[in-house]
PDB file of C-alpha atoms and ligand atoms in Angstrom:
ATOM      1  CA  MET A1093      -5.867  -7.590 -36.345  1.00  0.00           C
ATOM      2  CA  ARG A1094      -9.985  -6.453 -35.394  1.00  0.00           C
ATOM      3  CA  LYS A1095     -11.194  -2.909 -34.107  1.00  0.00           C
ATOM      4  CA  ASN A1096     -13.433  -2.333 -30.946  1.00  0.00           C
ATOM      5  CA  ILE A1097     -13.277  -5.996 -30.445  1.00  0.00           C
ATOM      6  CA  GLU A1098     -15.902  -7.189 -27.535  1.00  0.00           C
ATOM      7  CA  PRO A1099     -14.738  -6.975 -23.689  1.00  0.00           C
ATOM      8  CA  SER A1100     -16.102 -11.015 -23.293  1.00  0.00           C
ATOM      9  CA  SER A1101     -13.221 -11.250 -26.286  1.00  0.00           C
ATOM     10  CA  LEU A1102     -10.754 -11.159 -23.989  1.00  0.00           C
ATOM     11  CA  ALA A1103      -8.214 -13.891 -24.155  1.00  0.00           C
ATOM     12  CA  ARG A1104      -7.614 -16.109 -21.284  1.00  0.00           C
ATOM     13  CA  ASP A1105      -6.057 -20.109 -20.723  1.00  0.00           C
ATOM     14  CA  ASP A1106      -7.699 -21.602 -18.160  1.00  0.00           C
ATOM     15  CA  ARG A1107      -5.659 -21.071 -15.153  1.00  0.00           C
ATOM     16  CA  PHE A1108      -7.683 -18.010 -15.277  1.00  0.00           C
ATOM     17  CA  GLN A1109     -11.950 -17.607 -13.878  1.00  0.00           C
ATOM     18  CA  ARG A1110     -13.510 -15.266 -14.868  1.00  0.00           C
ATOM     19  CA  GLN A1111     -16.528 -12.831 -13.630  1.00  0.00           C
ATOM     20  CA  THR A1112     -17.952  -9.710 -15.688  1.00  0.00           C
ATOM     21  CA  THR A1113     -18.700  -7.246 -13.484  1.00  0.00           C
ATOM     22  CA  GLU A1114     -22.612  -8.028 -13.215  1.00  0.00           C
ATOM     23  CA  GLU A1115     -21.975 -11.035 -11.657  1.00  0.00           C
ATOM     24  CA  ARG A1116     -19.213  -9.238  -9.669  1.00  0.00           C
ATOM     25  CA  PHE A1117     -21.606  -6.032  -8.472  1.00  0.00           C
ATOM     26  CA  LYS A1118     -24.966  -8.798  -8.509  1.00  0.00           C
ATOM     27  CA  ASP A1119     -25.410  -8.484  -4.889  1.00  0.00           C
ATOM     28  CA  LEU A1120     -23.457  -5.569  -3.318  1.00  0.00           C
ATOM     29  CA  ARG A1121     -23.034  -6.864  -0.221  1.00  0.00           C
ATOM     30  CA  ASP A1122     -20.823  -9.925  -1.418  1.00  0.00           C
ATOM     31  CA  THR A1123     -18.179  -6.892  -1.965  1.00  0.00           C
ATOM     32  CA  MET A1124     -17.685  -5.944   1.178  1.00  0.00           C
ATOM     33  CA  GLU A1125     -15.427  -8.488   1.865  1.00  0.00           C
ATOM     34  CA  VAL A1126     -12.928  -5.963   0.406  1.00  0.00           C
ATOM     35  CA  GLY A1127     -11.738  -4.819   3.421  1.00  0.00           C
ATOM     36  CA  LYS A1128      -8.641  -3.562   4.458  1.00  0.00           C
ATOM     37  CA  VAL A1129      -5.107  -4.776   4.676  1.00  0.00           C
ATOM     38  CA  ASP A1130      -4.513  -4.701   8.404  1.00  0.00           C
ATOM     39  CA  PRO A1131      -1.107  -5.909   9.302  1.00  0.00           C
ATOM     40  CA  LYS A1132      -2.414  -7.429  12.667  1.00  0.00           C
ATOM     41  CA  ALA A1133      -5.619  -8.864  11.504  1.00  0.00           C
ATOM     42  CA  GLU A1134      -5.459 -12.686  11.445  1.00  0.00           C
ATOM     43  CA  ASP A1135      -5.692 -13.609   8.152  1.00  0.00           C
ATOM     44  CA  VAL A1136      -3.476 -10.617   6.917  1.00  0.00           C
ATOM     45  CA  ALA A1137      -2.082 -13.299   4.601  1.00  0.00           C
ATOM     46  CA  ASP A1138      -4.996 -14.833   2.327  1.00  0.00           C
ATOM     47  CA  ARG A1139      -6.052 -10.793   2.435  1.00  0.00           C
ATOM     48  CA  ALA A1140      -2.375  -9.611   1.174  1.00  0.00           C
ATOM     49  CA  ARG A1141      -2.772 -12.359  -1.344  1.00  0.00           C
ATOM     50  CA  ARG A1142      -6.057 -11.660  -2.866  1.00  0.00           C
ATOM     51  CA  ARG A1143      -5.334  -8.095  -3.276  1.00  0.00           C
ATOM     52  CA  MET A1144      -2.154  -9.171  -4.952  1.00  0.00           C
ATOM     53  CA  HIS A1145      -4.147 -11.331  -7.112  1.00  0.00           C
ATOM     54  CA  GLY A1146      -6.150  -8.363  -8.136  1.00  0.00           C
ATOM     55  CA  ILE A1147      -3.344  -6.108  -8.618  1.00  0.00           C
ATOM     56  CA  PHE A1148      -1.749  -8.734 -10.884  1.00  0.00           C
ATOM     57  CA  VAL A1149      -5.312  -8.850 -13.278  1.00  0.00           C
ATOM     58  CA  GLY A1150      -5.868  -5.129 -13.637  1.00  0.00           C
ATOM     59  CA  GLU A1151      -2.138  -5.381 -14.863  1.00  0.00           C
ATOM     60  CA  ILE A1152      -3.099  -7.543 -17.621  1.00  0.00           C
ATOM     61  CA  GLN A1153      -6.467  -5.598 -18.175  1.00  0.00           C
ATOM     62  CA  ALA A1154      -4.493  -2.313 -18.741  1.00  0.00           C
ATOM     63  CA  LEU A1155      -1.834  -3.982 -20.723  1.00  0.00           C
ATOM     64  CA  GLU A1156      -4.125  -5.109 -23.003  1.00  0.00           C
ATOM     65  CA  GLY A1157      -6.579  -2.060 -22.610  1.00  0.00           C
ATOM     66  CA  ALA A1158      -3.985   0.773 -23.475  1.00  0.00           C
ATOM     67  CA  GLY A1159      -2.848  -2.019 -26.453  1.00  0.00           C
ATOM     68  CA  ARG A1160      -6.930  -1.315 -27.950  1.00  0.00           C
ATOM     69  CA  THR A1161      -7.062   2.031 -27.982  1.00  0.00           C
ATOM     70  CA  ALA A1162      -3.540   2.735 -29.243  1.00  0.00           C
ATOM     71  CA  PHE A1163      -4.542   0.687 -31.953  1.00  0.00           C
ATOM     72  CA  ASP A1164      -8.475   0.837 -32.384  1.00  0.00           C
ATOM     73  CA  PHE A1165      -8.250   4.901 -33.321  1.00  0.00           C
ATOM     74  CA  GLY A1166      -7.168   6.257 -36.503  1.00  0.00           C
ATOM     75  CA  THR A1167      -4.995  10.107 -36.399  1.00  0.00           C
ATOM     76  CA  ASP A1168      -8.423  11.224 -37.879  1.00  0.00           C
ATOM     77  CA  GLU A1169      -9.943  10.420 -34.169  1.00  0.00           C
ATOM     78  CA  VAL A1170      -7.155  10.834 -31.672  1.00  0.00           C
ATOM     79  CA  PRO A1171      -4.168  13.274 -31.166  1.00  0.00           C
ATOM     80  CA  TYR A1172      -1.042  10.851 -32.457  1.00  0.00           C
ATOM     81  CA  GLU A1173       0.156  11.923 -29.058  1.00  0.00           C
ATOM     82  CA  LEU A1174      -2.503  10.154 -27.574  1.00  0.00           C
ATOM     83  CA  LYS A1175      -1.351   7.255 -29.651  1.00  0.00           C
ATOM     84  CA  LEU A1176       2.268   7.137 -28.053  1.00  0.00           C
ATOM     85  CA  ASP A1177       1.425   8.062 -24.578  1.00  0.00           C
ATOM     86  CA  MET A1178      -0.927   4.612 -24.963  1.00  0.00           C
ATOM     87  CA  ALA A1179       2.295   2.521 -26.843  1.00  0.00           C
ATOM     88  CA  ARG A1180       4.939   3.850 -23.509  1.00  0.00           C
ATOM     89  CA  GLN A1181       1.533   2.918 -20.765  1.00  0.00           C
ATOM     90  CA  CYS A1182       1.761  -0.541 -22.515  1.00  0.00           C
ATOM     91  CA  TRP A1183       5.632  -1.022 -21.462  1.00  0.00           C
ATOM     92  CA  ASP A1184       5.013   0.050 -18.010  1.00  0.00           C
ATOM     93  CA  GLU A1185       1.727  -2.294 -17.889  1.00  0.00           C
ATOM     94  CA  ALA A1186       3.715  -4.749 -19.713  1.00  0.00           C
ATOM     95  CA  ARG A1187       6.500  -4.138 -16.297  1.00  0.00           C
ATOM     96  CA  HIS A1188       3.578  -4.182 -13.955  1.00  0.00           C
ATOM     97  CA  CYS A1189       2.694  -7.823 -15.112  1.00  0.00           C
ATOM     98  CA  GLU A1190       5.920  -9.541 -14.419  1.00  0.00           C
ATOM     99  CA  ILE A1191       6.602  -7.380 -10.998  1.00  0.00           C
ATOM    100  CA  SER A1192       3.137  -8.351  -9.578  1.00  0.00           C
ATOM    101  CA  ILE A1193       3.284 -12.007 -10.344  1.00  0.00           C
ATOM    102  CA  LYS A1194       6.263 -12.059  -8.943  1.00  0.00           C
ATOM    103  CA  LEU A1195       5.101  -9.995  -5.817  1.00  0.00           C
ATOM    104  CA  ALA A1196       1.942 -12.448  -5.977  1.00  0.00           C
ATOM    105  CA  GLU A1197       4.605 -15.013  -5.605  1.00  0.00           C
ATOM    106  CA  HIS A1198       6.529 -13.798  -3.386  1.00  0.00           C
ATOM    107  CA  MET A1199       3.419 -14.207  -1.009  1.00  0.00           C
ATOM    108  CA  GLY A1200       2.623 -17.423  -1.624  1.00  0.00           C
ATOM    109  CA  GLY A1201      -0.559 -16.822  -3.467  1.00  0.00           C
ATOM    110  CA  GLU A1202      -0.739 -19.042  -7.661  1.00  0.00           C
ATOM    111  CA  LEU A1203      -1.536 -17.907 -11.005  1.00  0.00           C
ATOM    112  CA  GLY A1204      -5.679 -18.591 -10.727  1.00  0.00           C
ATOM    113  CA  GLU A1205      -6.367 -18.746  -6.854  1.00  0.00           C
ATOM    114  CA  TYR A1206      -8.820 -16.078  -6.716  1.00  0.00           C
ATOM    115  CA  VAL A1207     -10.966 -14.966  -9.955  1.00  0.00           C
ATOM    116  CA  GLU A1208     -10.887 -12.715 -12.497  1.00  0.00           C
ATOM    117  CA  SER A1209     -13.046  -9.075 -13.024  1.00  0.00           C
ATOM    118  CA  THR A1210     -13.380  -8.042 -16.214  1.00  0.00           C
ATOM    119  CA  THR A1211     -14.228  -4.637 -15.119  1.00  0.00           C
ATOM    120  CA  LEU A1212     -11.591  -2.387 -16.060  1.00  0.00           C
ATOM    121  CA  PHE A1213     -10.885  -4.337 -19.795  1.00  0.00           C
ATOM    122  CA  GLU A1214     -14.902  -4.011 -20.352  1.00  0.00           C
ATOM    123  CA  ALA A1215     -14.252  -0.158 -19.773  1.00  0.00           C
ATOM    124  CA  ALA A1216     -11.463  -0.129 -21.658  1.00  0.00           C
ATOM    125  CA  CYS A1217     -13.762  -1.287 -24.256  1.00  0.00           C
ATOM    126  CA  HIS A1218     -15.977   1.183 -24.861  1.00  0.00           C
ATOM    127  CA  ASP A1219     -16.477   2.485 -28.326  1.00  0.00           C
ATOM    128  CA  ASP A1220     -15.510   6.742 -27.400  1.00  0.00           C
ATOM    129  CA  PRO A1221     -11.704   6.885 -26.296  1.00  0.00           C
ATOM    130  CA  VAL A1222     -12.036   9.447 -23.817  1.00  0.00           C
ATOM    131  CA  PHE A1223     -14.719   7.174 -21.873  1.00  0.00           C
ATOM    132  CA  ARG A1224     -11.979   4.936 -21.801  1.00  0.00           C
ATOM    133  CA  LEU A1225      -9.508   7.930 -20.180  1.00  0.00           C
ATOM    134  CA  ALA A1226     -12.142   8.802 -17.150  1.00  0.00           C
ATOM    135  CA  GLY A1227     -13.188   5.085 -16.714  1.00  0.00           C
ATOM    136  CA  VAL A1228     -10.029   3.803 -17.028  1.00  0.00           C
ATOM    137  CA  ASN A1229      -6.627   5.990 -16.880  1.00  0.00           C
ATOM    138  CA  ARG A1230      -9.042   8.187 -13.919  1.00  0.00           C
ATOM    139  CA  ALA A1231     -11.261   6.075 -12.470  1.00  0.00           C
ATOM    140  CA  LEU A1232      -9.753   2.776 -12.147  1.00  0.00           C
ATOM    141  CA  GLU A1233      -5.794   3.982 -12.111  1.00  0.00           C
ATOM    142  CA  GLY A1234      -6.976   6.352  -9.610  1.00  0.00           C
ATOM    143  CA  LEU A1235      -7.893   3.901  -7.644  1.00  0.00           C
ATOM    144  CA  ALA A1236      -4.560   1.646  -8.440  1.00  0.00           C
ATOM    145  CA  ILE A1237      -2.887   5.133  -7.189  1.00  0.00           C
ATOM    146  CA  ASP A1238      -4.454   4.594  -3.887  1.00  0.00           C
ATOM    147  CA  VAL A1239      -4.019   1.081  -3.616  1.00  0.00           C
ATOM    148  CA  PHE A1240      -0.200   1.263  -4.137  1.00  0.00           C
ATOM    149  CA  THR A1241      -0.229   3.842  -1.745  1.00  0.00           C
ATOM    150  CA  GLN A1242      -2.199   1.420   0.898  1.00  0.00           C
ATOM    151  CA  MET A1243      -0.066  -1.051  -0.439  1.00  0.00           C
ATOM    152  CA  ARG A1244       3.432  -0.101  -0.239  1.00  0.00           C
ATOM    153  CA  ASP A1245       2.942   1.951   4.085  1.00  0.00           C
ATOM    154  CA  PHE A1246       1.758  -1.768   4.196  1.00  0.00           C
ATOM    155  CA  GLY A1247       5.253  -3.508   2.967  1.00  0.00           C
ATOM    156  CA  GLN A1248       6.876  -0.973   5.139  1.00  0.00           C
ATOM    157  CA  GLU A1249       4.863  -2.034   8.032  1.00  0.00           C
ATOM    158  CA  MET A1250       5.362  -5.504   7.688  1.00  0.00           C
ATOM    159  CA  GLY A1251       9.110  -5.011   6.844  1.00  0.00           C
ATOM    160  CA  ASP A1252       8.956  -6.378   3.879  1.00  0.00           C
ATOM    161  CA  PRO A1253      10.805  -4.366   1.271  1.00  0.00           C
ATOM    162  CA  VAL A1254      10.443  -6.229  -1.622  1.00  0.00           C
ATOM    163  CA  LEU A1255       6.707  -5.720  -1.523  1.00  0.00           C
ATOM    164  CA  GLU A1256       7.376  -1.788  -0.382  1.00  0.00           C
ATOM    165  CA  TYR A1257       9.812  -1.232  -3.551  1.00  0.00           C
ATOM    166  CA  CYS A1258       7.552  -2.631  -5.834  1.00  0.00           C
ATOM    167  CA  GLU A1259       4.657  -0.796  -4.776  1.00  0.00           C
ATOM    168  CA  ASP A1260       6.950   2.420  -4.702  1.00  0.00           C
ATOM    169  CA  TYR A1261       8.273   2.191  -8.276  1.00  0.00           C
ATOM    170  CA  MET A1262       4.808   0.645 -10.140  1.00  0.00           C
ATOM    171  CA  LEU A1263       2.992   3.917  -7.903  1.00  0.00           C
ATOM    172  CA  ALA A1264       4.888   6.522  -9.614  1.00  0.00           C
ATOM    173  CA  ASP A1265       4.274   4.879 -13.511  1.00  0.00           C
ATOM    174  CA  GLU A1266       0.387   5.116 -12.013  1.00  0.00           C
ATOM    175  CA  VAL A1267       1.090   8.416 -11.060  1.00  0.00           C
ATOM    176  CA  THR A1268       1.727   9.096 -14.862  1.00  0.00           C
ATOM    177  CA  HIS A1269      -0.883   6.888 -16.478  1.00  0.00           C
ATOM    178  CA  VAL A1270      -3.516   8.806 -14.338  1.00  0.00           C
ATOM    179  CA  ARG A1271      -2.308  12.230 -15.303  1.00  0.00           C
ATOM    180  CA  MET A1272      -1.991  10.957 -19.263  1.00  0.00           C
ATOM    181  CA  GLY A1273      -5.861  10.562 -18.536  1.00  0.00           C
ATOM    182  CA  SER A1274      -6.667  13.467 -17.758  1.00  0.00           C
ATOM    183  CA  LYS A1275      -4.845  15.627 -20.185  1.00  0.00           C
ATOM    184  CA  TRP A1276      -5.651  13.787 -22.659  1.00  0.00           C
ATOM    185  CA  LEU A1277      -9.532  14.108 -21.695  1.00  0.00           C
ATOM    186  CA  ARG A1278      -9.279  18.024 -21.268  1.00  0.00           C
ATOM    187  CA  ALA A1279      -7.828  18.373 -24.664  1.00  0.00           C
ATOM    188  CA  VAL A1280      -9.370  16.041 -27.092  1.00  0.00           C
ATOM    189  CA  THR A1281     -12.894  17.606 -25.921  1.00  0.00           C
ATOM    190  CA  GLU A1282     -11.906  20.934 -25.738  1.00  0.00           C
ATOM    191  CA  ASP A1283     -14.411  22.147 -27.908  1.00  0.00           C
ATOM    192  CA  ASP A1284     -17.011  19.884 -27.012  1.00  0.00           C
ATOM    193  CA  PRO A1285     -18.363  20.442 -22.923  1.00  0.00           C
ATOM    194  CA  GLU A1286     -21.197  17.987 -23.851  1.00  0.00           C
ATOM    195  CA  ARG A1287     -18.588  14.925 -24.155  1.00  0.00           C
ATOM    196  CA  ARG A1288     -16.651  15.720 -21.253  1.00  0.00           C
ATOM    197  CA  LYS A1289     -19.941  15.893 -19.287  1.00  0.00           C
ATOM    198  CA  ALA A1290     -20.843  12.473 -20.379  1.00  0.00           C
ATOM    199  CA  ALA A1291     -17.042  10.987 -19.746  1.00  0.00           C
ATOM    200  CA  ILE A1292     -17.337  12.481 -16.057  1.00  0.00           C
ATOM    201  CA  GLU A1293     -20.710  11.581 -15.594  1.00  0.00           C
ATOM    202  CA  PHE A1294     -18.932   7.051 -16.704  1.00  0.00           C
ATOM    203  CA  GLN A1295     -15.759   8.397 -14.713  1.00  0.00           C
ATOM    204  CA  ARG A1296     -17.967   9.138 -11.718  1.00  0.00           C
ATOM    205  CA  VAL A1297     -19.762   5.970 -11.729  1.00  0.00           C
ATOM    206  CA  VAL A1298     -17.275   3.637 -11.755  1.00  0.00           C
ATOM    207  CA  ASP A1299     -15.526   5.484  -8.836  1.00  0.00           C
ATOM    208  CA  GLY A1300     -19.123   5.106  -7.308  1.00  0.00           C
ATOM    209  CA  LEU A1301     -18.654   1.222  -7.663  1.00  0.00           C
ATOM    210  CA  PHE A1302     -15.199   1.177  -6.580  1.00  0.00           C
ATOM    211  CA  ASN A1303     -15.881   3.028  -3.387  1.00  0.00           C
ATOM    212  CA  PHE A1304     -16.829  -0.797  -2.723  1.00  0.00           C
ATOM    213  CA  ARG A1305     -20.155   0.728  -0.468  1.00  0.00           C
ATOM    214  CA  GLY A1306     -18.352   3.115   1.776  1.00  0.00           C
ATOM    215  CA  GLN A1307     -14.676   1.555   1.428  1.00  0.00           C
ATOM    216  CA  ARG A1308     -12.678   4.718   0.455  1.00  0.00           C
ATOM    217  CA  GLY A1309     -12.278   6.809   3.012  1.00  0.00           C
ATOM    218  CA  GLU A1310      -8.861   9.696   3.983  1.00  0.00           C
ATOM    219  CA  GLU A1311      -9.075   8.831   7.432  1.00  0.00           C
ATOM    220  CA  ARG A1312      -5.222   6.625   8.089  1.00  0.00           C
ATOM    221  CA  ASP A1313      -7.426   3.045   9.222  1.00  0.00           C
ATOM    222  CA  ALA A1314      -9.840   3.593   6.224  1.00  0.00           C
ATOM    223  CA  PRO A1315     -10.572   0.450   3.921  1.00  0.00           C
ATOM    224  CA  ILE A1316      -9.145   2.027   0.654  1.00  0.00           C
ATOM    225  CA  ARG A1317      -7.289   5.525   1.924  1.00  0.00           C
ATOM    226  CA  LEU A1318      -7.323   8.212  -0.988  1.00  0.00           C
ATOM    227  CA  ALA A1319      -4.134   9.155  -1.769  1.00  0.00           C
ATOM    228  CA  ARG A1320      -5.187  12.864  -2.104  1.00  0.00           C
ATOM    229  CA  GLN A1321      -1.464  14.018  -2.526  1.00  0.00           C
ATOM    230  CA  PHE A1322      -0.421  11.659  -6.268  1.00  0.00           C
ATOM    231  CA  ARG A1323      -3.682  11.890  -7.414  1.00  0.00           C
ATOM    232  CA  LYS A1324      -2.670  15.602  -7.525  1.00  0.00           C
ATOM    233  CA  MET A1325       0.237  14.945  -9.055  1.00  0.00           C
ATOM    234  CA  ALA A1326      -2.076  13.353 -11.657  1.00  0.00           C
ATOM    235  CA  GLY A1327      -4.035  16.011 -12.305  1.00  0.00           C
ATOM    236  CA  PHE A1328      -6.887  15.523  -9.566  1.00  0.00           C
ATOM    237  CA  THR A1329      -8.407  18.769  -8.492  1.00  0.00           C
ATOM    238  CA  ASP A1330      -9.223  18.938  -4.498  1.00  0.00           C
ATOM    239  CA  GLY A1331     -13.193  18.769  -6.056  1.00  0.00           C
ATOM    240  CA  GLU A1332     -12.848  15.360  -7.928  1.00  0.00           C
ATOM    241  CA  VAL A1333     -11.142  13.855  -5.083  1.00  0.00           C
ATOM    242  CA  ASP A1334     -13.509  15.340  -2.365  1.00  0.00           C
ATOM    243  CA  GLU A1335     -16.102  14.161  -4.134  1.00  0.00           C
ATOM    244  CA  ILE A1336     -15.309  10.483  -4.249  1.00  0.00           C
ATOM    245  CA  LEU A1337     -14.753  10.390  -0.556  1.00  0.00           C
ATOM    246  CA  GLU A1338     -18.538  12.712  -0.026  1.00  0.00           C
ATOM    247  CA  THR A1339     -19.846   9.321  -2.321  1.00  0.00           C
ATOM    248  CA  SER A1340     -18.287   6.682   0.062  1.00  0.00           C
ATOM    249  CA  MET A1341     -19.612   8.702   3.651  1.00  0.00           C
ATOM    250  CA  LYS A1342     -22.916   9.000   1.972  1.00  0.00           C
ATOM    251  CA  GLN A1343     -23.074   5.276   1.112  1.00  0.00           C
ATOM    252  CA  ARG A1344     -20.523   3.708   3.772  1.00  0.00           C
ATOM    253  CA  ALA A1345     -23.755   5.578   6.045  1.00  0.00           C
ATOM    254  CA  GLU A1346     -26.331   3.065   4.004  1.00  0.00           C
ATOM    255  CA  VAL A1347     -24.211   0.592   4.999  1.00  0.00           C
ATOM    256  CA  ASP A1348     -24.565   1.628   8.575  1.00  0.00           C
ATOM    257  CA  ALA A1349     -27.975   2.376   8.210  1.00  0.00           C
ATOM    258  CA  GLU A1350     -29.175  -1.631   6.390  1.00  0.00           C
ATOM    259  CA  ARG A1351     -26.619  -3.171   9.263  1.00  0.00           C
ATOM    260  CA  MET A1352     -29.007  -1.131  12.297  1.00  0.00           C
ATOM    261  CA  ALA A1353     -32.318  -1.932  10.588  1.00  0.00           C
ATOM    262  CA  ARG A1354     -31.531  -5.941  10.157  1.00  0.00           C
ATOM    263  CA  SER A1355     -30.087  -5.770  13.811  1.00  0.00           C
ATOM    264  CA  ILE A1356     -32.978  -4.212  15.012  1.00  0.00           C
ATOM    265  CA  MET A1357     -35.225  -6.956  13.328  1.00  0.00           C
ATOM    266  CA  SER A1358     -33.563  -9.775  14.670  1.00  0.00           C
ATOM    267  CA  GLU A1359     -34.166  -8.834  17.998  1.00  0.00           C
ATOM    268  CA  ASP A1360     -37.606  -8.855  17.255  1.00  0.00           C
TER     269      ASP A1360
HETATM  270 FE1  FE2 B1561      -0.043  -0.678 -14.283  1.00  0.00          FE
HETATM  271 FE1  FE2 B1562      -1.378   2.221 -15.275  1.00  0.00          FE
END
């Protein structure tokens, strides 16, 4: 089996439609569609299905990414225990794939109904395992903690115990995956502050993109609510959560300013 494969060599059958990160974020305005899954909104079913499909494809890529990291590096590059943790993560993600495809069906969706963005797998193809931990385990699975917490609450509000318990169950695993990322990022870069700094910068870039122009917040009705307590259980510091929040608020202010500028222009 080949090591360090290209991000574009992700194997899929023809039910899937692919979109690279570059395509996804080429016009940042497009990403405004992410939106909140609001139980009272008219298009709530479609939004929930879209989000569920996104979670499902994220789970497949997380499985593939963790598998790659367990395989791509020798014990001269990473501790054997790190490889074991990645193998354990594969086991979790395989269960999440089964759960989330069944949940997608439960919500009336089907495989391939929405595009698959391959950001997670792209980050999981990084040459440096520490960047994979920062970009995948901390940034993107950190986002999964936020999203699963919100979907669990959404399931509860909608009176759907199947959704509520499935999300709660997957959330517990994601806390473990993020914690693995925090633990190994620190351990592997113990004597290499430059490498740690660069990996954390990579995490910051991924987190910045996945704020979707200011959609993450801490207020109750934020489109994506930061799950501070679960993030802290997973090795995030308050300062790190604050930083994501501040970046998101800055992005939100930019979006508001653009909107205002557009409405002033259209009044002329
Ligand atoms: Fe997962
Ligand atoms: Fe995960």
